[in-house]
PDB file of C-alpha atoms in Angstrom:
ATOM      1  CA  MET R   1      -0.580  10.130 -13.941  1.00 74.00           C
ATOM      2  CA  LEU R   2      -1.744   7.933 -11.382  1.00 88.00           C
ATOM      3  CA  SER R   3      -2.535   4.702 -12.529  1.00 92.00           C
ATOM      4  CA  LYS R   4      -4.065   1.960  -9.835  1.00 96.00           C
ATOM      5  CA  ILE R   5      -2.023  -1.662  -9.686  1.00 96.00           C
ATOM      6  CA  ARG R   6      -3.785  -4.689  -8.379  1.00 97.00           C
ATOM      7  CA  VAL R   7      -2.422  -7.838  -7.344  1.00 97.00           C
ATOM      8  CA  TYR R   8      -3.894 -11.203  -6.926  1.00 96.00           C
ATOM      9  CA  GLY R   9      -3.289 -14.301  -5.231  1.00 94.00           C
ATOM     10  CA  ARG R  10       0.181 -15.632  -3.293  1.00 93.00           C
ATOM     11  CA  LEU R  11       1.229 -12.226  -4.641  1.00 95.00           C
ATOM     12  CA  ALA R  12      -1.372 -10.044  -2.587  1.00 97.00           C
ATOM     13  CA  ARG R  13      -1.102 -12.277   0.108  1.00 96.00           C
ATOM     14  CA  PHE R  14       3.010 -11.511  -0.094  1.00 96.00           C
ATOM     15  CA  LEU R  15       2.821  -7.922  -0.563  1.00 97.00           C
ATOM     16  CA  GLY R  16      -0.124  -7.618   2.102  1.00 96.00           C
ATOM     17  CA  GLU R  17      -2.205  -5.241   0.025  1.00 96.00           C
ATOM     18  CA  ARG R  18      -4.094  -6.252  -2.940  1.00 97.00           C
ATOM     19  CA  SER R  19      -3.999  -2.604  -4.807  1.00 97.00           C
ATOM     20  CA  PHE R  20      -1.774   0.166  -5.248  1.00 97.00           C
ATOM     21  CA  ASP R  21      -1.742   3.832  -6.415  1.00 96.00           C
ATOM     22  CA  ALA R  22       1.289   4.554  -8.291  1.00 95.00           C
ATOM     23  CA  ASP R  23       2.514   7.207 -11.187  1.00 93.00           C
ATOM     24  CA  ILE R  24       3.279   5.295 -13.847  1.00 92.00           C
ATOM     25  CA  SER R  25       3.446   5.223 -17.858  1.00 90.00           C
ATOM     26  CA  THR R  26       3.964   1.999 -19.129  1.00 92.00           C
ATOM     27  CA  PRO R  27       2.909  -1.544 -17.837  1.00 92.00           C
ATOM     28  CA  ILE R  28       6.676  -2.357 -16.792  1.00 94.00           C
ATOM     29  CA  ASP R  29       6.441   0.576 -14.822  1.00 94.00           C
ATOM     30  CA  SER R  30       4.234  -1.588 -12.641  1.00 94.00           C
ATOM     31  CA  LEU R  31       6.578  -3.807 -12.151  1.00 94.00           C
ATOM     32  CA  ARG R  32       9.542  -1.321 -11.298  1.00 95.00           C
ATOM     33  CA  PHE R  33       6.896   0.009  -8.779  1.00 96.00           C
ATOM     34  CA  LEU R  34       6.763  -3.233  -6.603  1.00 96.00           C
ATOM     35  CA  LEU R  35      10.372  -3.980  -6.839  1.00 95.00           C
ATOM     36  CA  ALA R  36      11.673  -0.359  -5.632  1.00 96.00           C
ATOM     37  CA  ASN R  37       8.869  -0.332  -2.897  1.00 96.00           C
ATOM     38  CA  PHE R  38       8.938  -4.546  -1.959  1.00 96.00           C
ATOM     39  CA  PRO R  39      12.494  -5.691  -1.921  1.00 88.00           C
ATOM     40  CA  ASP R  40      12.449  -9.394  -1.301  1.00 93.00           C
ATOM     41  CA  VAL R  41       9.251  -9.142  -3.939  1.00 94.00           C
ATOM     42  CA  GLU R  42      11.522 -10.129  -7.004  1.00 92.00           C
ATOM     43  CA  CYS R  43      12.411 -13.396  -5.274  1.00 92.00           C
ATOM     44  CA  HIS R  44       9.132 -14.306  -4.777  1.00 92.00           C
ATOM     45  CA  MET R  45       7.603 -13.397  -8.166  1.00 91.00           C
ATOM     46  CA  MET R  46      10.767 -15.315  -9.970  1.00 89.00           C
ATOM     47  CA  GLU R  47       8.815 -18.729  -8.466  1.00 85.00           C
ATOM     48  CA  GLN R  48       5.703 -17.832 -10.525  1.00 88.00           C
ATOM     49  CA  SER R  49       4.348 -17.013 -13.948  1.00 89.00           C
ATOM     50  CA  TYR R  50       2.062 -14.017 -14.332  1.00 91.00           C
ATOM     51  CA  LYS R  51      -0.566 -12.534 -16.780  1.00 92.00           C
ATOM     52  CA  ILE R  52      -0.925  -8.450 -16.995  1.00 93.00           C
ATOM     53  CA  ARG R  53      -3.787  -7.003 -17.739  1.00 94.00           C
ATOM     54  CA  VAL R  54      -4.076  -3.343 -18.985  1.00 92.00           C
ATOM     55  CA  GLY R  55      -7.557  -2.156 -18.620  1.00 87.00           C
ATOM     56  CA  LYS R  56      -9.478  -5.582 -20.301  1.00 89.00           C
ATOM     57  CA  ASP R  57      -6.590  -6.714 -22.400  1.00 91.00           C
ATOM     58  CA  GLU R  58      -4.080  -8.773 -21.805  1.00 92.00           C
ATOM     59  CA  ILE R  59      -0.510  -8.182 -22.671  1.00 91.00           C
ATOM     60  CA  ASP R  60       2.820 -10.226 -23.540  1.00 89.00           C
ATOM     61  CA  GLU R  61       6.545  -8.712 -22.893  1.00 90.00           C
ATOM     62  CA  THR R  62       6.672  -6.937 -26.359  1.00 91.00           C
ATOM     63  CA  GLU R  63       4.278  -4.658 -25.061  1.00 92.00           C
ATOM     64  CA  LEU R  64       5.521  -4.083 -21.748  1.00 91.00           C
ATOM     65  CA  PHE R  65       7.637  -1.239 -22.996  1.00 92.00           C
ATOM     66  CA  ASN R  66       4.592   0.355 -24.634  1.00 89.00           C
ATOM     67  CA  PRO R  67       3.550   3.618 -23.260  1.00 85.00           C
ATOM     68  CA  SER R  68      -0.815   4.058 -23.107  1.00 73.00           C
ATOM     69  CA  GLY R  69      -3.064   5.917 -20.831  1.00 77.00           C
ATOM     70  CA  ILE R  70      -2.920   3.562 -18.313  1.00 77.00           C
ATOM     71  CA  GLN R  71      -5.502   3.596 -15.627  1.00 86.00           C
ATOM     72  CA  GLU R  72      -5.666   0.116 -14.358  1.00 93.00           C
ATOM     73  CA  ILE R  73      -2.927  -2.788 -14.308  1.00 95.00           C
ATOM     74  CA  LYS R  74      -3.488  -6.169 -13.230  1.00 96.00           C
ATOM     75  CA  ILE R  75      -0.820  -8.783 -12.149  1.00 95.00           C
ATOM     76  CA  ILE R  76      -2.412 -12.153 -11.794  1.00 94.00           C
ATOM     77  CA  PRO R  77      -0.195 -15.667 -10.810  1.00 91.00           C
ATOM     78  CA  VAL R  78      -1.086 -18.158 -13.159  1.00 89.00           C
ATOM     79  CA  VAL R  79      -1.177 -21.624 -12.845  1.00 77.00           C
ATOM     80  CA  THR R  80       1.105 -23.785 -14.814  1.00 67.00           C
ATOM     81  CA  GLY R  81      -0.505 -25.234 -17.715  1.00 56.00           C
ATOM     82  CA  SER R  82      -2.888 -22.900 -17.663  1.00 47.00           C
ATOM     83  CA  ASP R  83      -4.235 -21.760 -21.233  1.00 50.00           C
ATOM     84  CA  GLY R  84      -3.415 -18.612 -22.996  1.00 48.00           C
ATOM     85  CA  LEU R  85       0.481 -19.653 -22.632  1.00 48.00           C
ATOM     86  CA  GLY R  86       1.405 -16.768 -25.116  1.00 44.00           C
ATOM     87  CA  ARG R  87       0.504 -14.182 -22.708  1.00 49.00           C
ATOM     88  CA  VAL R  88       2.454 -15.548 -19.864  1.00 52.00           C
ATOM     89  CA  LEU R  89       5.373 -13.910 -18.073  1.00 57.00           C
ATOM     90  CA  THR R  90       7.761 -16.535 -15.969  1.00 53.00           C
ATOM     91  CA  GLY R  91       9.429 -14.867 -13.395  1.00 51.00           C
TER      92      GLY R  91
END
């Protein structure tokens, strides 16, 4: 199933695009897609923290492997010290 992966902020500038269509079945697949297609993105992402949204719901690290009917995933860099730290994935 094709899903839309949207990236924001410094990550979007680094990748040179804000959205991608990919055949993924879990949220972790969106990260794997970026790593497979942009070899330098791992080092870039290690320097930041991220929120991941599946549709309108924020997920945490325990939900990355949950299969779902994903239509859109958003990977959003967050500023250190922001609210919702329980839902932030660090590089």
